[in-house]
Amino acid sequence: MSTTASSSSSAPPLAKYLASAEKKTRDKAIKSLGAFLSRPESDEPLSKIEMDKLWKGIFYCFWMSDKPLVQQALASELAEMILSFPRTDSALAFLDGFWSCTVREWNGIDRFRMDKYHLLVRRFLFASFLLMSNEDWDKNVCEQVNEILTKEGGPLCPTDPKAPQGLSFHIADIYLEELDKVAASSSSKDQDLSPIPLALLLEPFFNMSSLTPQSSTYKRIHSEIFEPLFSSLAPESEKGEDDSEDERPAKRARRSEEAPAHITQNACMEDSSKEKKMSQGELRRRLSKKLLSIASSEQTRDSNRRKLYAFWKEAGIDDDDDE
């Protein structure tokens, strides 16, 4: 490999090395990239042009990985780079590059490679939550991550026709699961934990549920975000009421396993530095009011408004429940 791809260079490894047909060359380029990005002397984040070039090379480096164990290791190694940056703004620029590249390239991924890119998205989502957790759920950092996800060109922009629906579906499918993993790993440590700003982290989905013109997108958010979340927050006396007598035990068990149990044990609404951990009842009431405010917003599409009102009523929480 040329010295231009070395970790001591003033520029990151060239895309042609990352996308090389030779595995040894790609492996060396990835190692050089990791060393370059974690340099303590790194000052400013790469420019958007440089980051786009870098991510095109990384994307096709992953494209060339052809064995499950290799793919899993590479997906984890790439995602963990987010946590190696000496500066948070550089980590966020790298994350922005990942999502921008993924949105651009998603529709070109063939069905034989889709599973491994699903895995890559999962690993990056987990690393994103871990980054925010390491920053004690700093509101500014969380808002920047939300902006990356929801801006035009982001994977969860409800008004961008270029945003692939399959990608937004996959993010919705795994969002609470990956957040719950971070919550579980944090709660196992003996330390004072900042509460997870749940409403803030769900803002991309509140936004999509209000503005998406696609009924299938709303339905996915409803089934994968809203339903399991409110189910996990329901009082024990209500959790069995939705189970029909003929519901299969396996289905009931799966629905229980999918509930984000760890998130709701240490959560607040918007700002971890100012809010204390809320009880599940209070969290449920506050999130319900959030849904009601979205439903009543002038910006919400009429078709989505009706669905949001219907779900709010289904949640069974009225203003009279306030303590």
Short mmCIF file of C-alpha atoms in Angstrom, two decimals, residues 11 18 20 35 57 61 76 88 124 150 153 160 166 179 190 199 211 221 230 247 252 265 267 286 294 299 311 318 322:
data_model
loop_
_atom_site.label_atom_id
_atom_site.label_comp_id
_atom_site.label_asym_id
_atom_site.label_seq_id
_atom_site.Cartn_x
_atom_site.Cartn_y
_atom_site.Cartn_z
CA ALA A 11 -5.39 12.86 4.88
CA LEU A 18 -10.54 0.70 1.12
CA SER A 20 -9.49 -2.81 -3.13
CA ALA A 35 -5.38 5.14 13.65
CA GLY A 57 -14.55 3.88 0.05
CA CYS A 61 -14.92 -1.98 1.58
CA SER A 76 -18.36 -3.71 14.69
CA THR A 88 -17.39 14.79 19.76
CA PHE A 124 -23.98 2.16 13.94
CA THR A 150 -34.04 13.91 10.05
CA GLY A 153 -30.63 13.53 2.93
CA ASP A 160 -37.44 13.72 1.34
CA GLY A 166 -36.75 0.19 3.52
CA LEU A 179 -31.41 1.79 22.83
CA ASP A 190 -22.28 0.79 39.67
CA ALA A 199 -38.96 12.00 24.28
CA LEU A 211 -45.48 14.54 8.45
CA ILE A 221 -43.72 3.59 13.47
CA PHE A 230 -46.66 2.29 25.70
CA GLU A 247 -53.69 -15.50 21.27
CA ARG A 252 -47.63 -13.22 23.65
CA GLN A 265 -36.50 2.21 34.25
CA ALA A 267 -35.80 7.88 31.72
CA ARG A 286 -46.02 12.89 29.62
CA ILE A 294 -48.41 16.38 17.83
CA GLN A 299 -48.40 20.95 10.65
CA PHE A 311 -53.85 5.85 19.37
CA ASP A 318 -56.67 11.45 30.13
CA ASP A 322 -52.47 13.75 36.29
#
